[in-house]
PDB file of C-alpha atoms in Angstrom:
ATOM      1  CA  UNK A   1      -3.270 -34.959  -0.162  1.00 43.00           C
ATOM      2  CA  UNK A   2      -1.993 -31.597   1.427  1.00 47.00           C
ATOM      3  CA  UNK A   3       1.058 -30.895   2.742  1.00 52.00           C
ATOM      4  CA  UNK A   4      -0.111 -30.071   6.776  1.00 54.00           C
ATOM      5  CA  UNK A   5       3.640 -28.647   7.379  1.00 68.00           C
ATOM      6  CA  UNK A   6       3.792 -26.596   4.210  1.00 81.00           C
ATOM      7  CA  UNK A   7       3.463 -23.012   4.669  1.00 89.00           C
ATOM      8  CA  UNK A   8       0.380 -21.385   3.803  1.00 96.00           C
ATOM      9  CA  UNK A   9      -0.123 -19.348   1.136  1.00 97.00           C
ATOM     10  CA  UNK A  10       0.456 -15.815   1.636  1.00 98.00           C
ATOM     11  CA  UNK A  11      -1.451 -13.103   0.705  1.00 98.00           C
ATOM     12  CA  UNK A  12      -0.823  -8.937   0.895  1.00 98.00           C
ATOM     13  CA  UNK A  13      -3.165  -6.728   1.441  1.00 98.00           C
ATOM     14  CA  UNK A  14      -2.277  -2.886   0.658  1.00 98.00           C
ATOM     15  CA  UNK A  15      -4.101   0.226   1.829  1.00 94.00           C
ATOM     16  CA  UNK A  16      -4.648   3.576   0.448  1.00 89.00           C
ATOM     17  CA  UNK A  17      -2.654   6.435   1.671  1.00 85.00           C
ATOM     18  CA  UNK A  18      -0.789   8.423  -0.975  1.00 84.00           C
ATOM     19  CA  UNK A  19       2.528   9.116   0.294  1.00 88.00           C
ATOM     20  CA  UNK A  20       2.038   7.211   3.149  1.00 92.00           C
ATOM     21  CA  UNK A  21       1.423   4.306   0.771  1.00 93.00           C
ATOM     22  CA  UNK A  22       5.349   3.893  -0.214  1.00 94.00           C
ATOM     23  CA  UNK A  23       5.566   2.377   3.216  1.00 96.00           C
ATOM     24  CA  UNK A  24       4.014  -0.930   1.280  1.00 97.00           C
ATOM     25  CA  UNK A  25       7.768  -0.714  -0.541  1.00 97.00           C
ATOM     26  CA  UNK A  26       9.807  -1.033   3.195  1.00 97.00           C
ATOM     27  CA  UNK A  27       7.392  -4.039   3.764  1.00 98.00           C
ATOM     28  CA  UNK A  28       7.481  -5.621   0.659  1.00 98.00           C
ATOM     29  CA  UNK A  29      11.516  -5.083   1.246  1.00 97.00           C
ATOM     30  CA  UNK A  30      11.251  -6.504   4.052  1.00 96.00           C
ATOM     31  CA  UNK A  31       9.364  -9.846   3.532  1.00 97.00           C
ATOM     32  CA  UNK A  32      11.695 -10.703   0.311  1.00 96.00           C
ATOM     33  CA  UNK A  33      14.829 -10.278   2.352  1.00 94.00           C
ATOM     34  CA  UNK A  34      13.285 -12.591   4.879  1.00 94.00           C
ATOM     35  CA  UNK A  35      12.740 -15.241   2.082  1.00 93.00           C
ATOM     36  CA  UNK A  36       8.723 -14.540   3.007  1.00 95.00           C
ATOM     37  CA  UNK A  37       7.064 -15.430  -0.464  1.00 96.00           C
ATOM     38  CA  UNK A  38       3.964 -13.290  -1.600  1.00 98.00           C
ATOM     39  CA  UNK A  39       1.030 -15.141  -3.413  1.00 98.00           C
ATOM     40  CA  UNK A  40      -1.369 -13.138  -3.775  1.00 98.00           C
ATOM     41  CA  UNK A  41      -1.480  -9.209  -3.877  1.00 98.00           C
ATOM     42  CA  UNK A  42      -4.859  -7.035  -3.381  1.00 98.00           C
ATOM     43  CA  UNK A  43      -4.538  -3.077  -3.318  1.00 97.00           C
ATOM     44  CA  UNK A  44      -6.181   0.228  -2.975  1.00 96.00           C
ATOM     45  CA  UNK A  45      -5.156   3.511  -4.305  1.00 92.00           C
ATOM     46  CA  UNK A  46      -1.370   3.553  -3.428  1.00 92.00           C
ATOM     47  CA  UNK A  47      -1.630   0.250  -2.169  1.00 96.00           C
ATOM     48  CA  UNK A  48      -2.844  -0.777  -5.354  1.00 96.00           C
ATOM     49  CA  UNK A  49      -0.147   0.861  -7.700  1.00 93.00           C
ATOM     50  CA  UNK A  50       2.759  -0.493  -4.865  1.00 95.00           C
ATOM     51  CA  UNK A  51       0.840  -3.869  -5.534  1.00 97.00           C
ATOM     52  CA  UNK A  52       0.176  -3.616  -9.197  1.00 95.00           C
ATOM     53  CA  UNK A  53       4.181  -2.787  -9.849  1.00 94.00           C
ATOM     54  CA  UNK A  54       5.281  -5.149  -7.972  1.00 97.00           C
ATOM     55  CA  UNK A  55       2.633  -8.160  -8.973  1.00 97.00           C
ATOM     56  CA  UNK A  56       4.038  -7.339 -12.581  1.00 95.00           C
ATOM     57  CA  UNK A  57       7.432  -7.039 -12.360  1.00 94.00           C
ATOM     58  CA  UNK A  58       8.368  -8.493  -8.706  1.00 96.00           C
ATOM     59  CA  UNK A  59      11.126  -5.836  -9.146  1.00 95.00           C
ATOM     60  CA  UNK A  60      10.314  -4.238  -5.681  1.00 96.00           C
ATOM     61  CA  UNK A  61      14.354  -2.267  -5.817  1.00 95.00           C
ATOM     62  CA  UNK A  62      13.038  -1.322  -8.730  1.00 92.00           C
ATOM     63  CA  UNK A  63       9.699   0.301  -7.684  1.00 91.00           C
ATOM     64  CA  UNK A  64      12.361   2.086  -4.971  1.00 93.00           C
ATOM     65  CA  UNK A  65      13.853   3.614  -6.977  1.00 90.00           C
ATOM     66  CA  UNK A  66      11.746   4.645  -8.980  1.00 85.00           C
ATOM     67  CA  UNK A  67       9.722   6.096  -6.112  1.00 84.00           C
ATOM     68  CA  UNK A  68      12.501   8.448  -4.989  1.00 81.00           C
ATOM     69  CA  UNK A  69      11.605  10.144  -8.587  1.00 76.00           C
ATOM     70  CA  UNK A  70       8.661  11.202  -7.885  1.00 67.00           C
ATOM     71  CA  UNK A  71       7.986  15.094  -7.582  1.00 59.00           C
ATOM     72  CA  UNK A  72       5.077  16.415  -6.103  1.00 50.00           C
ATOM     73  CA  UNK A  73       5.396  19.712  -8.698  1.00 45.00           C
ATOM     74  CA  UNK A  74       6.163  17.275 -11.403  1.00 53.00           C
ATOM     75  CA  UNK A  75       3.044  14.775 -10.977  1.00 51.00           C
ATOM     76  CA  UNK A  76       0.851  17.124  -9.563  1.00 49.00           C
ATOM     77  CA  UNK A  77       2.035  20.220 -11.523  1.00 46.00           C
ATOM     78  CA  UNK A  78      -0.004  23.968 -11.804  1.00 39.00           C
ATOM     79  CA  UNK A  79      -0.900  23.753 -15.255  1.00 43.00           C
ATOM     80  CA  UNK A  80      -2.523  20.290 -14.526  1.00 45.00           C
ATOM     81  CA  UNK A  81      -4.917  22.472 -12.157  1.00 41.00           C
ATOM     82  CA  UNK A  82      -8.620  21.950 -13.329  1.00 42.00           C
ATOM     83  CA  UNK A  83     -11.020  25.208 -13.139  1.00 38.00           C
ATOM     84  CA  UNK A  84     -13.303  25.272  -9.852  1.00 44.00           C
ATOM     85  CA  UNK A  85     -16.356  23.799 -11.983  1.00 44.00           C
ATOM     86  CA  UNK A  86     -14.841  21.140 -13.185  1.00 46.00           C
ATOM     87  CA  UNK A  87     -15.219  19.145  -9.800  1.00 44.00           C
ATOM     88  CA  UNK A  88     -11.536  18.504  -8.911  1.00 43.00           C
ATOM     89  CA  UNK A  89      -8.131  19.943  -8.354  1.00 40.00           C
ATOM     90  CA  UNK A  90      -6.225  17.694 -11.333  1.00 42.00           C
ATOM     91  CA  UNK A  91      -6.899  16.345 -14.121  1.00 47.00           C
ATOM     92  CA  UNK A  92      -5.781  12.981 -15.377  1.00 46.00           C
ATOM     93  CA  UNK A  93      -2.336  12.999 -14.368  1.00 53.00           C
ATOM     94  CA  UNK A  94      -1.689  11.080 -11.530  1.00 58.00           C
ATOM     95  CA  UNK A  95       1.156   8.486 -10.269  1.00 63.00           C
ATOM     96  CA  UNK A  96      -0.404   5.437 -11.949  1.00 66.00           C
ATOM     97  CA  UNK A  97      -0.118   7.628 -15.204  1.00 70.00           C
ATOM     98  CA  UNK A  98       3.619   8.427 -14.412  1.00 69.00           C
ATOM     99  CA  UNK A  99       4.115   5.020 -13.901  1.00 69.00           C
ATOM    100  CA  UNK A 100       2.684   3.320 -16.450  1.00 74.00           C
ATOM    101  CA  UNK A 101       5.458   4.771 -18.888  1.00 77.00           C
ATOM    102  CA  UNK A 102       7.758   3.298 -16.346  1.00 74.00           C
ATOM    103  CA  UNK A 103       5.955  -0.034 -16.363  1.00 77.00           C
ATOM    104  CA  UNK A 104       4.612  -0.017 -20.501  1.00 80.00           C
ATOM    105  CA  UNK A 105       1.323  -1.439 -21.477  1.00 86.00           C
ATOM    106  CA  UNK A 106       0.128  -4.570 -19.192  1.00 92.00           C
ATOM    107  CA  UNK A 107      -2.998  -6.693 -18.043  1.00 95.00           C
ATOM    108  CA  UNK A 108      -3.455  -7.679 -14.713  1.00 97.00           C
ATOM    109  CA  UNK A 109      -4.343 -11.443 -15.424  1.00 97.00           C
ATOM    110  CA  UNK A 110      -0.115 -11.475 -16.738  1.00 96.00           C
ATOM    111  CA  UNK A 111       0.835 -10.353 -13.578  1.00 96.00           C
ATOM    112  CA  UNK A 112       3.938 -12.454 -11.950  1.00 97.00           C
ATOM    113  CA  UNK A 113       2.070 -12.630  -8.547  1.00 98.00           C
ATOM    114  CA  UNK A 114      -1.726 -13.019  -8.760  1.00 98.00           C
ATOM    115  CA  UNK A 115      -3.723  -8.996  -8.545  1.00 98.00           C
ATOM    116  CA  UNK A 116      -6.713  -7.235  -7.515  1.00 98.00           C
ATOM    117  CA  UNK A 117      -7.243  -3.472  -7.470  1.00 98.00           C
ATOM    118  CA  UNK A 118      -9.828  -1.760  -5.413  1.00 97.00           C
ATOM    119  CA  UNK A 119     -11.969   0.758  -7.052  1.00 97.00           C
ATOM    120  CA  UNK A 120     -15.510   2.256  -5.505  1.00 96.00           C
ATOM    121  CA  UNK A 121     -18.657   2.331  -8.561  1.00 96.00           C
ATOM    122  CA  UNK A 122     -19.939   6.211  -8.509  1.00 94.00           C
ATOM    123  CA  UNK A 123     -23.318   5.143  -9.427  1.00 93.00           C
ATOM    124  CA  UNK A 124     -23.840   3.132  -6.387  1.00 93.00           C
ATOM    125  CA  UNK A 125     -21.425   3.237  -4.080  1.00 91.00           C
ATOM    126  CA  UNK A 126     -20.329  -0.164  -4.767  1.00 94.00           C
ATOM    127  CA  UNK A 127     -16.672  -1.661  -4.267  1.00 96.00           C
ATOM    128  CA  UNK A 128     -15.204  -3.017  -7.718  1.00 97.00           C
ATOM    129  CA  UNK A 129     -12.557  -5.704  -8.035  1.00 98.00           C
ATOM    130  CA  UNK A 130     -10.286  -5.452 -10.903  1.00 98.00           C
ATOM    131  CA  UNK A 131      -8.901  -8.600 -11.953  1.00 97.00           C
ATOM    132  CA  UNK A 132      -8.323  -8.548 -15.450  1.00 97.00           C
ATOM    133  CA  UNK A 133      -8.313  -5.920 -18.061  1.00 95.00           C
ATOM    134  CA  UNK A 134      -5.540  -3.116 -18.410  1.00 93.00           C
ATOM    135  CA  UNK A 135      -3.477  -2.511 -15.388  1.00 93.00           C
ATOM    136  CA  UNK A 136      -3.046   1.343 -16.246  1.00 91.00           C
ATOM    137  CA  UNK A 137      -6.727   1.969 -16.214  1.00 91.00           C
ATOM    138  CA  UNK A 138      -7.735   0.027 -13.252  1.00 94.00           C
ATOM    139  CA  UNK A 139      -4.889   1.644 -10.765  1.00 93.00           C
ATOM    140  CA  UNK A 140      -5.805   5.250 -12.053  1.00 90.00           C
ATOM    141  CA  UNK A 141      -9.650   4.030 -10.898  1.00 93.00           C
ATOM    142  CA  UNK A 142      -7.956   2.574  -7.691  1.00 95.00           C
ATOM    143  CA  UNK A 143      -6.672   5.802  -6.745  1.00 90.00           C
ATOM    144  CA  UNK A 144      -8.493   8.949  -8.215  1.00 89.00           C
ATOM    145  CA  UNK A 145      -9.037  10.559  -4.792  1.00 83.00           C
ATOM    146  CA  UNK A 146     -12.325  12.508  -4.703  1.00 80.00           C
ATOM    147  CA  UNK A 147     -12.356  16.085  -5.302  1.00 73.00           C
ATOM    148  CA  UNK A 148      -8.743  15.594  -6.213  1.00 76.00           C
ATOM    149  CA  UNK A 149      -8.837  13.654  -9.259  1.00 78.00           C
ATOM    150  CA  UNK A 150     -11.687  13.468 -11.742  1.00 82.00           C
ATOM    151  CA  UNK A 151     -13.657   9.731 -11.711  1.00 89.00           C
ATOM    152  CA  UNK A 152     -11.997   7.304 -13.939  1.00 91.00           C
ATOM    153  CA  UNK A 153     -14.312   6.209 -17.149  1.00 93.00           C
ATOM    154  CA  UNK A 154     -14.190   2.167 -17.720  1.00 94.00           C
ATOM    155  CA  UNK A 155     -16.517   0.624 -19.850  1.00 92.00           C
ATOM    156  CA  UNK A 156     -19.866   2.691 -19.305  1.00 94.00           C
ATOM    157  CA  UNK A 157     -18.927   3.170 -15.372  1.00 95.00           C
ATOM    158  CA  UNK A 158     -16.968   5.388 -13.475  1.00 95.00           C
ATOM    159  CA  UNK A 159     -14.991   4.886 -10.730  1.00 96.00           C
ATOM    160  CA  UNK A 160     -13.078   6.684  -7.922  1.00 92.00           C
ATOM    161  CA  UNK A 161     -10.654   5.430  -4.934  1.00 92.00           C
ATOM    162  CA  UNK A 162     -11.493   2.466  -3.769  1.00 92.00           C
ATOM    163  CA  UNK A 163     -10.600   3.326  -0.400  1.00 89.00           C
ATOM    164  CA  UNK A 164     -14.442   4.470  -0.246  1.00 88.00           C
ATOM    165  CA  UNK A 165     -15.270   1.371  -0.043  1.00 91.00           C
ATOM    166  CA  UNK A 166     -12.736  -1.419   1.416  1.00 93.00           C
ATOM    167  CA  UNK A 167      -9.834   0.914   2.253  1.00 92.00           C
ATOM    168  CA  UNK A 168      -7.360  -1.816   3.323  1.00 95.00           C
ATOM    169  CA  UNK A 169      -8.860  -5.684   0.957  1.00 96.00           C
ATOM    170  CA  UNK A 170      -7.995  -8.234   3.647  1.00 97.00           C
ATOM    171  CA  UNK A 171     -11.057  -9.467   2.555  1.00 97.00           C
ATOM    172  CA  UNK A 172     -10.439  -9.646  -1.453  1.00 98.00           C
ATOM    173  CA  UNK A 173      -6.944 -11.287  -0.813  1.00 98.00           C
ATOM    174  CA  UNK A 174      -8.397 -13.582   1.269  1.00 97.00           C
ATOM    175  CA  UNK A 175     -11.172 -14.990  -1.266  1.00 97.00           C
ATOM    176  CA  UNK A 176      -8.252 -14.520  -4.044  1.00 98.00           C
ATOM    177  CA  UNK A 177      -6.881 -17.615  -2.101  1.00 98.00           C
ATOM    178  CA  UNK A 178      -4.771 -16.402   0.653  1.00 98.00           C
ATOM    179  CA  UNK A 179      -4.460 -18.665   3.965  1.00 97.00           C
ATOM    180  CA  UNK A 180      -2.289 -15.769   5.729  1.00 98.00           C
ATOM    181  CA  UNK A 181      -3.032 -12.758   5.110  1.00 98.00           C
ATOM    182  CA  UNK A 182      -0.777  -9.496   5.637  1.00 98.00           C
ATOM    183  CA  UNK A 183      -3.093  -6.036   5.759  1.00 97.00           C
ATOM    184  CA  UNK A 184      -0.696  -3.306   5.745  1.00 97.00           C
ATOM    185  CA  UNK A 185      -3.151  -0.098   6.684  1.00 93.00           C
ATOM    186  CA  UNK A 186      -1.202   3.086   6.681  1.00 91.00           C
ATOM    187  CA  UNK A 187      -4.030   5.374   6.433  1.00 82.00           C
ATOM    188  CA  UNK A 188      -7.225   4.661   7.950  1.00 67.00           C
ATOM    189  CA  UNK A 189      -7.704   5.781  11.810  1.00 63.00           C
ATOM    190  CA  UNK A 190      -9.726   7.657  14.023  1.00 54.00           C
ATOM    191  CA  UNK A 191      -8.967  11.408  15.387  1.00 46.00           C
ATOM    192  CA  UNK A 192      -6.127  11.420  18.287  1.00 49.00           C
ATOM    193  CA  UNK A 193      -8.013  14.168  20.270  1.00 44.00           C
ATOM    194  CA  UNK A 194     -11.550  16.013  19.341  1.00 46.00           C
ATOM    195  CA  UNK A 195      -9.068  19.274  18.873  1.00 49.00           C
ATOM    196  CA  UNK A 196      -7.371  17.590  15.500  1.00 48.00           C
ATOM    197  CA  UNK A 197      -9.771  18.785  13.197  1.00 45.00           C
ATOM    198  CA  UNK A 198     -10.083  22.498  14.774  1.00 47.00           C
ATOM    199  CA  UNK A 199      -6.255  22.531  14.395  1.00 49.00           C
ATOM    200  CA  UNK A 200      -5.717  21.521  10.652  1.00 47.00           C
ATOM    201  CA  UNK A 201      -4.751  23.788   8.289  1.00 51.00           C
ATOM    202  CA  UNK A 202      -5.447  23.761   5.114  1.00 55.00           C
ATOM    203  CA  UNK A 203      -7.365  21.876   2.446  1.00 54.00           C
ATOM    204  CA  UNK A 204      -5.351  19.040   1.683  1.00 54.00           C
ATOM    205  CA  UNK A 205      -5.100  18.196   5.256  1.00 59.00           C
ATOM    206  CA  UNK A 206      -8.339  18.384   6.289  1.00 59.00           C
ATOM    207  CA  UNK A 207     -10.119  16.376   3.822  1.00 60.00           C
ATOM    208  CA  UNK A 208      -6.646  13.468   4.135  1.00 61.00           C
ATOM    209  CA  UNK A 209      -8.228  13.561   7.777  1.00 63.00           C
ATOM    210  CA  UNK A 210     -12.350  13.400   6.614  1.00 62.00           C
ATOM    211  CA  UNK A 211     -11.127  10.304   4.904  1.00 68.00           C
ATOM    212  CA  UNK A 212      -9.053   8.726   7.427  1.00 67.00           C
ATOM    213  CA  UNK A 213     -12.082   8.769   9.562  1.00 65.00           C
ATOM    214  CA  UNK A 214     -14.115   7.377   7.164  1.00 67.00           C
ATOM    215  CA  UNK A 215     -11.880   4.445   6.328  1.00 69.00           C
ATOM    216  CA  UNK A 216     -10.919   3.745   9.588  1.00 68.00           C
ATOM    217  CA  UNK A 217     -14.939   3.237   9.863  1.00 66.00           C
ATOM    218  CA  UNK A 218     -15.443   1.242   7.001  1.00 73.00           C
ATOM    219  CA  UNK A 219     -12.309  -0.877   7.378  1.00 72.00           C
ATOM    220  CA  UNK A 220     -12.192  -1.839  10.924  1.00 81.00           C
ATOM    221  CA  UNK A 221     -14.543  -4.999  10.928  1.00 84.00           C
ATOM    222  CA  UNK A 222     -13.045  -5.959   7.457  1.00 87.00           C
ATOM    223  CA  UNK A 223      -9.655  -6.381   9.287  1.00 90.00           C
ATOM    224  CA  UNK A 224     -10.732  -7.436  12.155  1.00 90.00           C
ATOM    225  CA  UNK A 225     -12.040 -10.892  10.158  1.00 92.00           C
ATOM    226  CA  UNK A 226      -9.830 -11.073   7.182  1.00 95.00           C
ATOM    227  CA  UNK A 227      -6.420  -9.954   8.562  1.00 96.00           C
ATOM    228  CA  UNK A 228      -4.106 -12.067  10.397  1.00 97.00           C
ATOM    229  CA  UNK A 229      -2.148 -10.011  10.729  1.00 97.00           C
ATOM    230  CA  UNK A 230      -2.217  -5.882  10.703  1.00 96.00           C
ATOM    231  CA  UNK A 231       0.882  -3.959  10.023  1.00 97.00           C
ATOM    232  CA  UNK A 232       0.346  -0.001  10.586  1.00 94.00           C
ATOM    233  CA  UNK A 233       3.618   1.743   9.821  1.00 95.00           C
ATOM    234  CA  UNK A 234       3.758   5.382  12.044  1.00 92.00           C
ATOM    235  CA  UNK A 235       3.392   7.360   8.866  1.00 91.00           C
ATOM    236  CA  UNK A 236      -0.023   9.227   9.961  1.00 81.00           C
ATOM    237  CA  UNK A 237       1.692  12.299  10.642  1.00 82.00           C
ATOM    238  CA  UNK A 238       3.061  12.791   6.409  1.00 84.00           C
ATOM    239  CA  UNK A 239       0.356  14.890   4.328  1.00 77.00           C
ATOM    240  CA  UNK A 240      -0.456  13.585   1.281  1.00 70.00           C
ATOM    241  CA  UNK A 241       2.000  14.778  -1.319  1.00 73.00           C
ATOM    242  CA  UNK A 242       4.991  14.738   0.668  1.00 80.00           C
ATOM    243  CA  UNK A 243       6.938  12.739  -1.543  1.00 82.00           C
ATOM    244  CA  UNK A 244      10.367  13.836  -0.681  1.00 86.00           C
ATOM    245  CA  UNK A 245       9.893  11.546   2.412  1.00 90.00           C
ATOM    246  CA  UNK A 246       9.904   8.584   0.230  1.00 91.00           C
ATOM    247  CA  UNK A 247      12.823   7.610   1.692  1.00 93.00           C
ATOM    248  CA  UNK A 248      12.306   7.942   5.451  1.00 95.00           C
ATOM    249  CA  UNK A 249       8.680   6.144   4.657  1.00 95.00           C
ATOM    250  CA  UNK A 250      10.224   3.158   2.744  1.00 96.00           C
ATOM    251  CA  UNK A 251      12.401   2.583   5.959  1.00 96.00           C
ATOM    252  CA  UNK A 252       9.652   3.081   8.265  1.00 96.00           C
ATOM    253  CA  UNK A 253       7.679   0.369   6.648  1.00 97.00           C
ATOM    254  CA  UNK A 254      10.504  -1.658   6.143  1.00 96.00           C
ATOM    255  CA  UNK A 255      11.039  -1.357  10.196  1.00 96.00           C
ATOM    256  CA  UNK A 256       7.771  -2.073  11.269  1.00 96.00           C
ATOM    257  CA  UNK A 257       7.703  -5.256   9.071  1.00 96.00           C
ATOM    258  CA  UNK A 258      11.117  -6.414  11.111  1.00 95.00           C
ATOM    259  CA  UNK A 259       9.451  -5.892  14.065  1.00 95.00           C
ATOM    260  CA  UNK A 260       7.143  -8.186  13.211  1.00 95.00           C
ATOM    261  CA  UNK A 261       8.497 -11.138  11.206  1.00 94.00           C
ATOM    262  CA  UNK A 262       8.783 -13.323  14.084  1.00 93.00           C
ATOM    263  CA  UNK A 263       5.017 -13.517  14.333  1.00 95.00           C
ATOM    264  CA  UNK A 264       4.351 -13.532  10.384  1.00 96.00           C
ATOM    265  CA  UNK A 265       6.368 -16.269  10.319  1.00 95.00           C
ATOM    266  CA  UNK A 266       4.469 -18.243  12.885  1.00 94.00           C
ATOM    267  CA  UNK A 267       1.214 -17.976  11.863  1.00 96.00           C
ATOM    268  CA  UNK A 268       1.963 -18.588   7.763  1.00 96.00           C
ATOM    269  CA  UNK A 269       4.023 -21.762   9.117  1.00 94.00           C
ATOM    270  CA  UNK A 270       6.893 -20.536   8.091  1.00 91.00           C
ATOM    271  CA  UNK A 271      10.464 -21.781   9.273  1.00 85.00           C
ATOM    272  CA  UNK A 272      13.344 -19.418   9.948  1.00 78.00           C
ATOM    273  CA  UNK A 273      16.061 -20.143   7.892  1.00 75.00           C
ATOM    274  CA  UNK A 274      19.231 -21.748   9.234  1.00 66.00           C
ATOM    275  CA  UNK A 275      22.079 -19.188  10.198  1.00 62.00           C
ATOM    276  CA  UNK A 276      24.703 -19.294   8.980  1.00 57.00           C
ATOM    277  CA  UNK A 277      28.525 -19.940  10.673  1.00 61.00           C
ATOM    278  CA  UNK A 278      29.077 -16.475  11.099  1.00 59.00           C
ATOM    279  CA  UNK A 279      25.575 -15.087  11.789  1.00 52.00           C
ATOM    280  CA  UNK A 280      25.943 -17.621  14.587  1.00 60.00           C
ATOM    281  CA  UNK A 281      29.573 -16.109  15.352  1.00 65.00           C
ATOM    282  CA  UNK A 282      27.890 -12.552  15.490  1.00 60.00           C
ATOM    283  CA  UNK A 283      25.127 -13.540  17.579  1.00 62.00           C
ATOM    284  CA  UNK A 284      27.381 -15.181  19.941  1.00 68.00           C
ATOM    285  CA  UNK A 285      29.465 -11.960  20.453  1.00 66.00           C
ATOM    286  CA  UNK A 286      26.533  -9.919  21.027  1.00 60.00           C
ATOM    287  CA  UNK A 287      24.938 -12.041  23.441  1.00 64.00           C
ATOM    288  CA  UNK A 288      27.663 -12.918  25.567  1.00 57.00           C
ATOM    289  CA  UNK A 289      26.939 -12.542  29.483  1.00 56.00           C
ATOM    290  CA  UNK A 290      30.253 -10.420  29.559  1.00 48.00           C
ATOM    291  CA  UNK A 291      29.094  -7.742  27.477  1.00 44.00           C
TER     292      UNK A 291
END
């Protein structure tokens, strides 16, 4: 018979957002440092890359160090630009490919934490969930942003970014068995003002904003039905490929999670760890009426 007082199994749903998705690293760091275990992970696009690496290694500090090595000109170099008639700006080289060199070959079913990557089938627009098979291929498919990267072929099918079907896969991680779903949405949003679209400069900014609107419309019902907690770190103003801001984006993700720790513990049925004598003494000093 199940223990009614036992903590709920926690699922983490990580949305896409290119460089903004590095906030997921900070979110995982905060949960890990708070002693909150993650039982299931589902990710889309950058959320799949971060979630997949962590699910495979449970080494979030290692991933943080790797993220600081991301360089726009290294990963998205001019030599990888395609001709205009090829249908994409870059060849297959991507964060997923770069990460594979660091992670090595691994199958999803061999991860230390159950993991799923979400992609979109080009033929019918349907959501495809990768729960087994080559991790690198699944991450490439999940993060193949339309017009930026070419579709990824797996078997006889072509796939593009999972954000076109399920931007923040809270429903997927719930189906995996999660009893408390924490969703991290770093990209999908409605435009803040009617002039936003008109004032955007550059094709990357325009495309990013357009996809954010689409993702907002797709994700709002999924999150309302499947997520118990939705984290929205304030990283919306960062541009897709501004990897030089990785440290502060990670910090923002961590700070947002720390602000919600009490709520997370309550909804997951997790008791706050007993404070040490030093922590109690420090709290007593800081909260003294004379201060």
